[in-house]
mmCIF file of C-alpha atoms in Angstrom:
data_model
loop_
_atom_site.group_PDB
_atom_site.id
_atom_site.type_symbol
_atom_site.label_atom_id
_atom_site.label_comp_id
_atom_site.label_asym_id
_atom_site.label_seq_id
_atom_site.Cartn_x
_atom_site.Cartn_y
_atom_site.Cartn_z
ATOM 1 C CA MET A 1 81.181 54.425 99.859
ATOM 2 C CA GLN A 2 80.843 58.203 100.108
ATOM 3 C CA GLU A 3 83.325 60.159 98.003
ATOM 4 C CA LYS A 4 85.849 62.104 100.038
ATOM 5 C CA SER A 5 85.667 65.876 100.036
ATOM 6 C CA ALA A 6 87.775 67.894 97.622
ATOM 7 C CA MET A 7 89.988 69.169 100.432
ATOM 8 C CA MET A 8 90.564 65.673 101.810
ATOM 9 C CA GLN A 9 91.474 64.508 98.320
ATOM 10 C CA GLN A 10 94.042 67.308 98.155
ATOM 11 C CA ILE A 11 95.453 66.314 101.541
ATOM 12 C CA GLU A 12 95.774 62.655 100.573
ATOM 13 C CA SER A 13 97.545 63.637 97.343
ATOM 14 C CA ILE A 14 100.370 65.477 99.126
ATOM 15 C CA PRO A 15 102.888 62.602 99.392
ATOM 16 C CA ALA A 16 102.509 61.851 95.677
ATOM 17 C CA LEU A 17 102.798 65.558 94.840
ATOM 18 C CA MET A 18 105.995 65.885 96.878
ATOM 19 C CA LYS A 19 107.506 62.983 94.947
ATOM 20 C CA GLU A 20 106.384 64.418 91.629
ATOM 21 C CA ILE A 21 107.903 67.883 92.132
ATOM 22 C CA ASP A 22 111.022 66.915 94.103
ATOM 23 C CA GLU A 23 113.571 66.500 91.302
ATOM 24 C CA GLY A 24 112.285 69.458 89.331
ATOM 25 C CA LEU A 25 112.551 71.797 92.318
ATOM 26 C CA LYS A 26 116.089 70.634 93.072
ATOM 27 C CA LYS A 27 117.112 71.497 89.510
ATOM 28 C CA THR A 28 115.231 74.809 89.566
ATOM 29 C CA ALA A 29 116.912 75.830 92.831
ATOM 30 C CA TYR A 30 120.331 74.866 91.464
ATOM 31 C CA ARG A 31 119.782 76.895 88.282
ATOM 32 C CA PHE A 32 118.689 79.859 90.387
ATOM 33 C CA THR A 33 121.857 79.944 92.489
ATOM 34 C CA ASN A 34 124.025 79.211 89.456
ATOM 35 C CA ARG A 35 122.720 82.395 87.831
ATOM 36 C CA LEU A 36 123.587 84.599 90.803
ATOM 37 C CA GLY A 37 127.043 84.954 89.306
ATOM 38 C CA GLY A 38 128.954 85.095 92.576
ATOM 39 C CA ARG A 39 126.966 88.030 93.964
ATOM 40 C CA THR A 40 126.768 88.036 97.755
ATOM 41 C CA TYR A 41 123.639 88.547 99.824
ATOM 42 C CA THR A 42 123.611 89.137 103.559
ATOM 43 C CA LYS A 43 119.877 89.093 104.197
ATOM 44 C CA ILE A 44 116.821 87.405 102.743
ATOM 45 C CA ILE A 45 113.327 88.795 103.306
ATOM 46 C CA LEU A 46 110.487 86.330 102.727
ATOM 47 C CA THR A 47 106.911 87.405 102.207
ATOM 48 C CA GLY A 48 103.527 86.532 100.769
ATOM 49 C CA CYS A 49 99.818 86.840 101.517
ATOM 50 C CA GLY A 50 97.573 84.261 103.176
ATOM 51 C CA ASP A 51 98.930 80.724 102.808
ATOM 52 C CA SER A 52 101.997 82.103 101.037
ATOM 53 C CA TYR A 53 102.882 84.122 104.122
ATOM 54 C CA CYS A 54 102.550 80.953 106.224
ATOM 55 C CA ALA A 55 105.063 79.292 103.883
ATOM 56 C CA ALA A 56 107.407 82.268 104.280
ATOM 57 C CA LEU A 57 107.153 82.018 108.081
ATOM 58 C CA ALA A 58 108.037 78.323 107.996
ATOM 59 C CA ALA A 59 110.871 78.642 105.481
ATOM 60 C CA LYS A 60 112.535 81.472 107.399
ATOM 61 C CA PHE A 61 113.967 78.888 109.766
ATOM 62 C CA ALA A 62 115.361 76.821 106.891
ATOM 63 C CA PHE A 63 117.211 79.872 105.565
ATOM 64 C CA LEU A 64 118.514 80.688 109.043
ATOM 65 C CA GLN A 65 119.753 77.128 109.547
ATOM 66 C CA PHE A 66 121.021 76.267 106.070
ATOM 67 C CA THR A 67 122.525 79.581 104.872
ATOM 68 C CA GLY A 68 124.834 82.255 106.225
ATOM 69 C CA MET A 69 122.254 84.970 105.617
ATOM 70 C CA ASP A 70 120.054 86.713 108.104
ATOM 71 C CA ALA A 71 116.432 85.810 107.339
ATOM 72 C CA GLU A 72 113.207 87.630 108.068
ATOM 73 C CA ALA A 73 109.566 86.926 107.265
ATOM 74 C CA ALA A 74 107.356 90.003 107.027
ATOM 75 C CA THR A 75 103.890 90.734 105.689
ATOM 76 C CA VAL A 76 103.548 92.174 102.209
ATOM 77 C CA ILE A 77 101.597 95.205 103.421
ATOM 78 C CA GLU A 78 104.398 96.128 105.835
ATOM 79 C CA LEU A 79 107.092 95.762 103.191
ATOM 80 C CA ALA A 80 105.092 97.642 100.567
ATOM 81 C CA ARG A 81 103.772 100.459 102.743
ATOM 82 C CA VAL A 82 105.888 100.737 105.927
ATOM 83 C CA TYR A 83 109.508 99.570 105.496
ATOM 84 C CA GLU A 84 112.108 102.113 104.432
ATOM 85 C CA ARG A 85 114.530 101.621 101.569
ATOM 86 C CA ARG A 86 117.488 100.777 103.824
ATOM 87 C CA HIS A 87 115.546 97.890 105.325
ATOM 88 C CA LEU A 88 114.384 96.551 101.967
ATOM 89 C CA VAL A 89 117.523 96.673 99.837
ATOM 90 C CA GLY A 90 120.307 97.458 102.316
ATOM 91 C CA ASN A 91 123.468 98.214 100.378
ATOM 92 C CA GLY A 92 122.304 96.079 97.496
ATOM 93 C CA HIS A 93 122.888 92.851 99.417
ATOM 94 C CA HIS A 94 119.301 92.028 100.392
ATOM 95 C CA MET A 95 117.194 89.492 98.517
ATOM 96 C CA VAL A 96 113.398 89.808 98.693
ATOM 97 C CA VAL A 97 111.522 86.566 97.997
ATOM 98 C CA ILE A 98 107.834 87.063 97.200
ATOM 99 C CA VAL A 99 105.676 83.932 97.301
ATOM 100 C CA SER A 100 102.403 83.862 95.353
ATOM 101 C CA ASN A 101 101.093 80.845 93.480
ATOM 102 C CA SER A 102 98.917 82.998 91.213
ATOM 103 C CA GLY A 103 101.240 86.000 91.025
ATOM 104 C CA THR A 104 98.193 88.218 90.473
ATOM 105 C CA VAL A 105 97.567 89.622 93.970
ATOM 106 C CA SER A 106 97.687 93.421 93.873
ATOM 107 C CA ARG A 107 99.813 93.817 96.982
ATOM 108 C CA VAL A 108 102.611 91.453 95.874
ATOM 109 C CA ILE A 109 102.816 93.167 92.484
ATOM 110 C CA GLU A 110 102.943 96.531 94.234
ATOM 111 C CA LEU A 111 105.809 95.326 96.422
ATOM 112 C CA ALA A 112 107.752 93.897 93.476
ATOM 113 C CA LYS A 113 107.433 97.231 91.671
ATOM 114 C CA ARG A 114 108.664 99.080 94.748
ATOM 115 C CA ILE A 115 111.713 96.868 95.236
ATOM 116 C CA ARG A 116 112.636 97.069 91.552
ATOM 117 C CA SER A 117 112.306 100.863 91.565
ATOM 118 C CA MET A 118 114.829 100.931 94.425
ATOM 119 C CA GLY A 119 117.280 98.747 92.539
ATOM 120 C CA GLY A 120 116.663 95.774 94.830
ATOM 121 C CA PHE A 121 116.673 92.083 93.943
ATOM 122 C CA VAL A 122 113.265 90.379 93.700
ATOM 123 C CA VAL A 123 112.709 86.631 93.496
ATOM 124 C CA ALA A 124 109.201 85.419 92.650
ATOM 125 C CA VAL A 125 108.119 81.956 93.791
ATOM 126 C CA THR A 126 105.024 81.433 91.671
ATOM 127 C CA GLY A 127 103.116 79.069 89.449
ATOM 128 C CA ASN A 128 102.512 81.814 86.878
ATOM 129 C CA GLU A 129 105.530 82.940 84.850
ATOM 130 C CA THR A 130 103.491 85.526 82.931
ATOM 131 C CA SER A 131 101.889 87.142 85.989
ATOM 132 C CA GLY A 132 102.327 90.712 87.131
ATOM 133 C CA LEU A 133 104.606 89.492 89.906
ATOM 134 C CA SER A 134 106.863 87.613 87.490
ATOM 135 C CA GLN A 135 107.040 90.665 85.239
ATOM 136 C CA TYR A 136 108.736 92.686 87.980
ATOM 137 C CA ALA A 137 110.945 89.894 89.357
ATOM 138 C CA ASP A 138 114.666 89.538 88.706
ATOM 139 C CA ALA A 139 114.360 85.762 89.034
ATOM 140 C CA VAL A 140 111.435 83.325 89.030
ATOM 141 C CA ILE A 141 111.232 80.015 90.883
ATOM 142 C CA LYS A 142 108.485 78.271 88.917
ATOM 143 C CA LEU A 143 106.035 76.054 90.797
ATOM 144 C CA GLU A 144 104.954 73.061 88.723
ATOM 145 C CA ILE A 145 101.816 71.953 90.566
ATOM 146 C CA PRO A 146 99.543 69.797 88.382
ATOM 147 C CA PRO A 147 95.849 70.798 88.290
ATOM 148 C CA PHE A 148 93.635 69.122 90.866
ATOM 149 C CA VAL A 149 90.134 69.292 92.299
ATOM 150 C CA TYR A 150 89.356 72.766 93.703
ATOM 151 C CA ALA A 151 89.481 73.233 97.486
ATOM 152 C CA PRO A 152 91.166 75.477 100.067
ATOM 153 C CA GLY A 153 94.800 75.379 99.026
ATOM 154 C CA VAL A 154 96.777 72.481 100.446
ATOM 155 C CA ARG A 155 98.676 71.424 97.319
ATOM 156 C CA SER A 156 99.725 74.999 96.555
ATOM 157 C CA TYR A 157 101.012 75.406 100.120
ATOM 158 C CA CYS A 158 102.987 72.177 99.824
ATOM 159 C CA GLY A 159 104.510 73.349 96.543
ATOM 160 C CA CYS A 160 105.530 76.712 97.997
ATOM 161 C CA LEU A 161 107.100 75.077 101.060
ATOM 162 C CA CYS A 162 109.059 72.544 99.019
ATOM 163 C CA ALA A 163 110.326 75.232 96.639
ATOM 164 C CA LEU A 164 111.496 77.475 99.479
ATOM 165 C CA TYR A 165 113.262 74.631 101.286
ATOM 166 C CA GLN A 166 115.126 73.557 98.138
ATOM 167 C CA MET A 167 116.044 77.190 97.554
ATOM 168 C CA ALA A 168 117.433 77.450 101.103
ATOM 169 C CA ILE A 169 119.555 74.320 100.641
ATOM 170 C CA SER A 170 120.970 75.551 97.323
ATOM 171 C CA LEU A 171 121.734 78.991 98.740
ATOM 172 C CA GLY A 172 123.492 77.290 101.665
ATOM 173 C CA GLU A 173 125.743 75.498 99.185
ATOM 174 C CA TYR A 174 126.202 78.709 97.217
ATOM 175 C CA ASP A 175 127.416 80.748 100.196
ATOM 176 C CA GLY A 176 129.474 77.896 101.654
ATOM 177 C CA THR A 177 127.399 77.308 104.787
ATOM 178 C CA LEU A 178 126.491 73.797 103.643
ATOM 179 C CA GLY A 179 129.004 71.423 102.165
ATOM 180 C CA SER A 180 127.752 69.302 99.280
ATOM 181 C CA GLU A 181 127.633 66.203 101.494
ATOM 182 C CA LYS A 182 125.394 67.777 104.131
ATOM 183 C CA ALA A 183 123.229 69.437 101.487
ATOM 184 C CA GLY A 184 122.789 66.028 99.876
ATOM 185 C CA LYS A 185 121.735 64.500 103.197
ATOM 186 C CA ILE A 186 119.103 67.190 103.769
ATOM 187 C CA ARG A 187 117.732 66.729 100.258
ATOM 188 C CA ALA A 188 117.658 62.961 100.793
ATOM 189 C CA GLU A 189 115.701 63.438 104.024
ATOM 190 C CA ILE A 190 113.108 65.516 102.160
ATOM 191 C CA THR A 191 112.917 62.875 99.430
ATOM 192 C CA LYS A 192 112.139 60.202 102.059
ATOM 193 C CA LEU A 193 109.353 62.172 103.728
ATOM 194 C CA PRO A 194 106.491 61.316 101.314
ATOM 195 C CA ASP A 195 106.755 57.569 101.925
ATOM 196 C CA ARG A 196 106.949 58.112 105.671
ATOM 197 C CA MET A 197 103.915 60.399 105.558
ATOM 198 C CA THR A 198 101.958 57.846 103.536
ATOM 199 C CA SER A 199 102.428 55.253 106.278
ATOM 200 C CA TYR A 200 100.728 57.631 108.742
ATOM 201 C CA LEU A 201 97.826 58.847 106.582
ATOM 202 C CA ALA A 202 95.295 56.156 107.515
ATOM 203 C CA ASP A 203 95.811 56.694 111.256
ATOM 204 C CA TRP A 204 95.676 60.468 110.804
ATOM 205 C CA GLU A 205 92.331 60.207 109.035
ATOM 206 C CA ILE A 206 90.823 58.135 111.843
ATOM 207 C CA GLN A 207 92.136 60.412 114.594
ATOM 208 C CA ALA A 208 91.289 63.617 112.737
ATOM 209 C CA ASP A 209 87.726 62.399 112.215
ATOM 210 C CA THR A 210 87.385 61.379 115.876
ATOM 211 C CA TYR A 211 88.648 64.726 117.154
ATOM 212 C CA ALA A 212 86.588 66.663 114.601
ATOM 213 C CA ARG A 213 83.423 65.033 115.938
ATOM 214 C CA LYS A 214 84.362 66.126 119.458
ATOM 215 C CA ILE A 215 84.947 69.773 118.538
ATOM 216 C CA LYS A 216 82.580 70.322 115.602
ATOM 217 C CA ASN A 217 80.299 72.422 117.826
ATOM 218 C CA ALA A 218 83.142 74.486 119.296
ATOM 219 C CA SER A 219 82.635 78.246 119.334
ATOM 220 C CA GLY A 220 86.080 78.747 117.826
ATOM 221 C CA TYR A 221 89.530 77.298 117.307
ATOM 222 C CA GLU A 222 93.055 78.119 118.462
ATOM 223 C CA LEU A 223 96.096 76.818 116.596
ATOM 224 C CA VAL A 224 99.269 77.057 118.664
ATOM 225 C CA GLY A 225 102.945 76.470 117.886
ATOM 226 C CA SER A 226 106.455 77.908 118.042
ATOM 227 C CA GLY A 227 109.184 78.359 115.457
ATOM 228 C CA SER A 228 108.315 76.734 112.142
ATOM 229 C CA GLN A 229 105.313 75.112 113.828
ATOM 230 C CA TYR A 230 103.825 78.548 114.432
ATOM 231 C CA ALA A 231 103.683 78.709 110.636
ATOM 232 C CA SER A 232 101.829 75.374 110.636
ATOM 233 C CA ALA A 233 99.455 76.863 113.212
ATOM 234 C CA CYS A 234 98.849 79.894 110.986
ATOM 235 C CA PHE A 235 98.123 77.632 108.031
ATOM 236 C CA GLY A 236 95.758 75.531 110.145
ATOM 237 C CA SER A 237 93.933 78.658 111.265
ATOM 238 C CA ALA A 238 93.525 79.715 107.629
ATOM 239 C CA LYS A 239 92.034 76.322 106.720
ATOM 240 C CA SER A 240 89.716 76.570 109.726
ATOM 241 C CA LEU A 241 88.342 79.904 108.505
ATOM 242 C CA GLU A 242 88.006 78.749 104.905
ATOM 243 C CA THR A 243 86.195 75.524 105.782
ATOM 244 C CA THR A 244 84.129 76.248 108.913
ATOM 245 C CA GLY A 245 83.819 80.036 108.918
ATOM 246 C CA LYS A 246 84.083 80.056 112.722
ATOM 247 C CA PRO A 247 86.417 82.394 114.635
ATOM 248 C CA SER A 248 89.979 81.085 114.583
ATOM 249 C CA ILE A 249 93.314 82.384 115.790
ATOM 250 C CA ALA A 250 96.944 81.312 115.475
ATOM 251 C CA GLN A 251 99.124 81.957 118.509
ATOM 252 C CA ASN A 252 102.662 81.189 119.622
ATOM 253 C CA THR A 253 103.122 78.850 122.564
ATOM 254 C CA GLU A 254 104.352 81.518 124.980
ATOM 255 C CA ASP A 255 101.741 84.166 124.235
ATOM 256 C CA TRP A 256 98.919 81.654 124.646
ATOM 257 C CA PHE A 257 99.539 82.028 128.384
ATOM 258 C CA HIS A 258 99.572 85.823 128.140
ATOM 259 C CA MET A 259 96.372 86.178 126.098
ATOM 260 C CA ASN A 260 94.364 83.146 124.976
ATOM 261 C CA PHE A 261 94.429 81.643 128.460
ATOM 262 C CA PHE A 262 91.800 84.210 129.478
ATOM 263 C CA ILE A 263 89.146 83.244 126.919
ATOM 264 C CA ARG A 264 85.890 82.886 128.837
ATOM 265 C CA ASP A 265 84.290 80.061 126.818
ATOM 266 C CA VAL A 266 86.585 77.438 128.342
ATOM 267 C CA TYR A 267 84.738 74.293 127.294
ATOM 268 C CA HIS A 268 83.971 75.329 123.725
ATOM 269 C CA MET A 269 87.197 76.945 122.487
ATOM 270 C CA ALA A 270 89.233 74.083 121.037
ATOM 271 C CA VAL A 271 93.036 74.097 121.009
ATOM 272 C CA ILE A 272 95.279 72.357 118.483
ATOM 273 C CA LEU A 273 98.891 72.442 119.645
ATOM 274 C CA ILE A 274 101.588 71.622 117.081
ATOM 275 C CA VAL A 275 105.009 70.757 118.494
ATOM 276 C CA ASN A 276 108.011 68.619 117.643
ATOM 277 C CA GLU A 277 110.316 66.922 120.087
ATOM 278 C CA ALA A 278 113.544 68.603 118.997
ATOM 279 C CA GLU A 279 112.365 72.205 119.224
ATOM 280 C CA GLY A 280 113.333 74.371 122.171
ATOM 281 C CA SER A 281 109.788 75.130 123.319
ATOM 282 C CA VAL A 282 108.783 71.558 124.248
ATOM 283 C CA SER A 283 108.820 72.285 127.984
ATOM 284 C CA ARG A 284 106.467 75.231 127.449
ATOM 285 C CA ALA A 285 104.218 73.024 125.329
ATOM 286 C CA GLU A 286 104.082 70.494 128.172
ATOM 287 C CA GLU A 287 103.017 73.271 130.531
ATOM 288 C CA LEU A 288 100.354 74.421 128.076
ATOM 289 C CA ILE A 289 98.925 70.909 127.783
ATOM 290 C CA GLY A 290 98.728 70.568 131.554
ATOM 291 C CA VAL A 291 97.064 73.946 132.087
ATOM 292 C CA ALA A 292 94.614 73.639 129.175
ATOM 293 C CA GLU A 293 93.511 70.129 130.114
ATOM 294 C CA GLU A 294 93.071 71.115 133.759
ATOM 295 C CA MET A 295 90.875 74.021 132.637
ATOM 296 C CA GLY A 296 88.741 71.652 130.579
ATOM 297 C CA ARG A 297 89.804 73.052 127.213
ATOM 298 C CA PRO A 298 89.401 70.512 124.359
ATOM 299 C CA LEU A 299 92.995 69.990 123.160
ATOM 300 C CA LEU A 300 94.676 67.964 120.431
ATOM 301 C CA CYS A 301 98.473 67.756 120.347
ATOM 302 C CA ILE A 302 100.045 67.097 116.931
ATOM 303 C CA THR A 303 103.598 65.921 117.558
ATOM 304 C CA ASP A 304 106.360 63.492 116.664
ATOM 305 C CA SER A 305 107.078 62.912 120.365
ATOM 306 C CA GLU A 306 106.262 59.526 121.857
ATOM 307 C CA VAL A 307 106.886 60.836 125.381
ATOM 308 C CA LEU A 308 104.914 64.090 125.292
ATOM 309 C CA LYS A 309 101.724 63.385 127.236
ATOM 310 C CA ALA A 310 98.304 64.640 126.153
ATOM 311 C CA LYS A 311 94.841 63.095 126.405
ATOM 312 C CA GLU A 312 94.382 63.603 122.661
ATOM 313 C CA LYS A 313 97.594 63.141 120.664
ATOM 314 C CA LEU A 314 98.227 62.587 116.965
ATOM 315 C CA LEU A 315 101.685 61.278 116.087
ATOM 316 C CA THR A 316 103.656 62.434 113.052
ATOM 317 C CA PRO A 317 106.934 61.050 111.667
ATOM 318 C CA GLY A 318 110.116 62.529 113.075
ATOM 319 C CA THR A 319 112.867 63.910 110.859
ATOM 320 C CA GLN A 320 116.618 64.161 111.253
ATOM 321 C CA TYR A 321 116.446 67.943 110.849
ATOM 322 C CA GLU A 322 114.025 69.742 113.171
ATOM 323 C CA VAL A 323 113.261 72.482 110.660
ATOM 324 C CA LEU A 324 111.823 69.935 108.190
ATOM 325 C CA HIS A 325 108.839 69.171 110.435
ATOM 326 C CA ALA A 326 106.983 72.074 108.845
ATOM 327 C CA LEU A 327 106.788 69.968 105.668
ATOM 328 C CA VAL A 328 104.642 67.442 107.552
ATOM 329 C CA GLN A 329 102.784 68.772 110.559
ATOM 330 C CA TYR A 330 100.388 71.122 108.786
ATOM 331 C CA LEU A 331 98.483 68.196 107.259
ATOM 332 C CA PRO A 332 96.695 66.659 110.293
ATOM 333 C CA ALA A 333 95.230 70.023 111.328
ATOM 334 C CA ALA A 334 93.992 70.541 107.766
ATOM 335 C CA MET A 335 92.333 67.107 107.996
ATOM 336 C CA VAL A 336 90.510 68.085 111.184
ATOM 337 C CA PHE A 337 89.018 71.201 109.617
ATOM 338 C CA SER A 338 88.189 69.473 106.351
ATOM 339 C CA ASN A 339 86.114 67.025 108.392
ATOM 340 C CA ILE A 340 84.438 69.707 110.509
ATOM 341 C CA GLY A 341 83.471 71.706 107.433
ATOM 342 C CA ASP A 342 81.920 68.584 105.917
ATOM 343 C CA MET A 343 80.021 67.814 109.134
ATOM 344 C CA MET A 344 78.666 71.363 109.191
ATOM 345 C CA GLY A 345 77.661 71.216 105.540
ATOM 346 C CA GLU A 346 79.691 74.365 104.929
ATOM 347 C CA VAL A 347 80.731 75.472 101.454
ATOM 348 C CA TYR A 348 84.380 76.500 101.030
ATOM 349 C CA PHE A 349 84.932 80.260 101.267
ATOM 350 C CA ARG A 350 81.177 80.724 101.897
ATOM 351 C CA ALA A 351 80.825 80.125 98.126
ATOM 352 C CA GLY A 352 81.628 83.789 97.516
ATOM 353 C CA LYS A 353 77.947 84.682 97.890
ATOM 354 C CA ASP A 354 75.692 86.839 100.065
ATOM 355 C CA HIS A 355 77.791 88.744 102.629
ATOM 356 C CA TRP A 356 80.944 87.397 100.976
ATOM 357 C CA ALA A 357 80.045 88.243 97.376
ATOM 358 C CA ALA A 358 82.761 90.918 97.256
ATOM 359 C CA CYS A 359 85.430 88.202 97.007
ATOM 360 C CA ALA A 360 83.998 86.603 93.847
ATOM 361 C CA GLY A 361 86.748 86.011 91.317
ATOM 362 C CA GLY A 362 89.322 87.096 93.886
ATOM 363 C CA ALA A 363 88.212 90.714 93.468
ATOM 364 C CA THR A 364 89.100 91.771 97.011
ATOM 365 C CA ILE A 365 92.747 90.788 96.552
ATOM 366 C CA VAL A 366 93.471 91.265 92.838
ATOM 367 C CA ASN A 367 91.641 94.569 92.287
ATOM 368 C CA SER A 368 93.056 96.484 95.241
ATOM 369 C CA LYS A 369 94.549 99.869 94.357
ATOM 370 C CA GLU A 370 98.322 99.745 93.959
ATOM 371 C CA ILE A 371 100.338 102.509 95.610
ATOM 372 C CA VAL A 372 104.050 102.214 94.901
ATOM 373 C CA LEU A 373 106.009 104.148 97.511
ATOM 374 C CA GLU A 374 109.489 105.460 96.896
#
């Protein structure tokens, strides 16, 4: 039997990883809020680069739902180079959460330095407590992700998501938005997810392989979603680029009609739509499915809905809390692109050679010039 690819091995390890890090992250999040010392925060700004930004986009909705704070997800480059002081630190009641597994990316370190110089409050969510990011953070949420076979990051994304969600729950208890009983129920729902995901994995692998064979020769890929599932779409688009190297775009469900609808290569631009039954954009997703299929666009719908109709549909487990779907629905899309990359014989990240040699050792992201604005 042929050994599964490194990325597929990462994907299959996710339920076990979630179980392994669950208790530790609960305790870490509790210790974090316990050390806030009664200080009040009115706004949380979440950021990161690449996959970490996708995690910030997804978690924004958890902070909006579980806490009394306003929550915003913004790119690191905007926060470091564009935002003014009043938007970053407010009157001292803003919390800036910077997500970076390595903690060594130039731009996140630059941002942490800028926030600290303004007297703001920086939280680093990172796997590296001695990194440049951690050095300039007021608090560190440590990611304990055991080493694994190298591939485009799926385990690191899972770890970041889980950490941010536990942080949101603890902050909700801290500011009184969540009572301890409800917070306990949300945590229990997260704890149950790995076993539920495991029961779906075998079917996902079959369906992901089948769909991958249908779209392996596509000219490009669109990942579409709304709310926290737009974050899953962004993550899927990143995995598409890293594995296949083909053009890929993430789009929200509404703007697909305003822009992507007009792509000329109708039969060869594949669409993966990610939607859950409880979200408010389901009716728009139904319209998108109808229009795309009528056009002849290859489309796969990843959803927990039994009633949502699509010619190609991959079912995921539902959850009691709509915002938790982002902890699940990124995986099937990652499976699809893992399979396509294997079928193409592509090497992850183009192996950092030839035209892409500039990225060797992460040089393009860790050696960028830092400019710390006042």
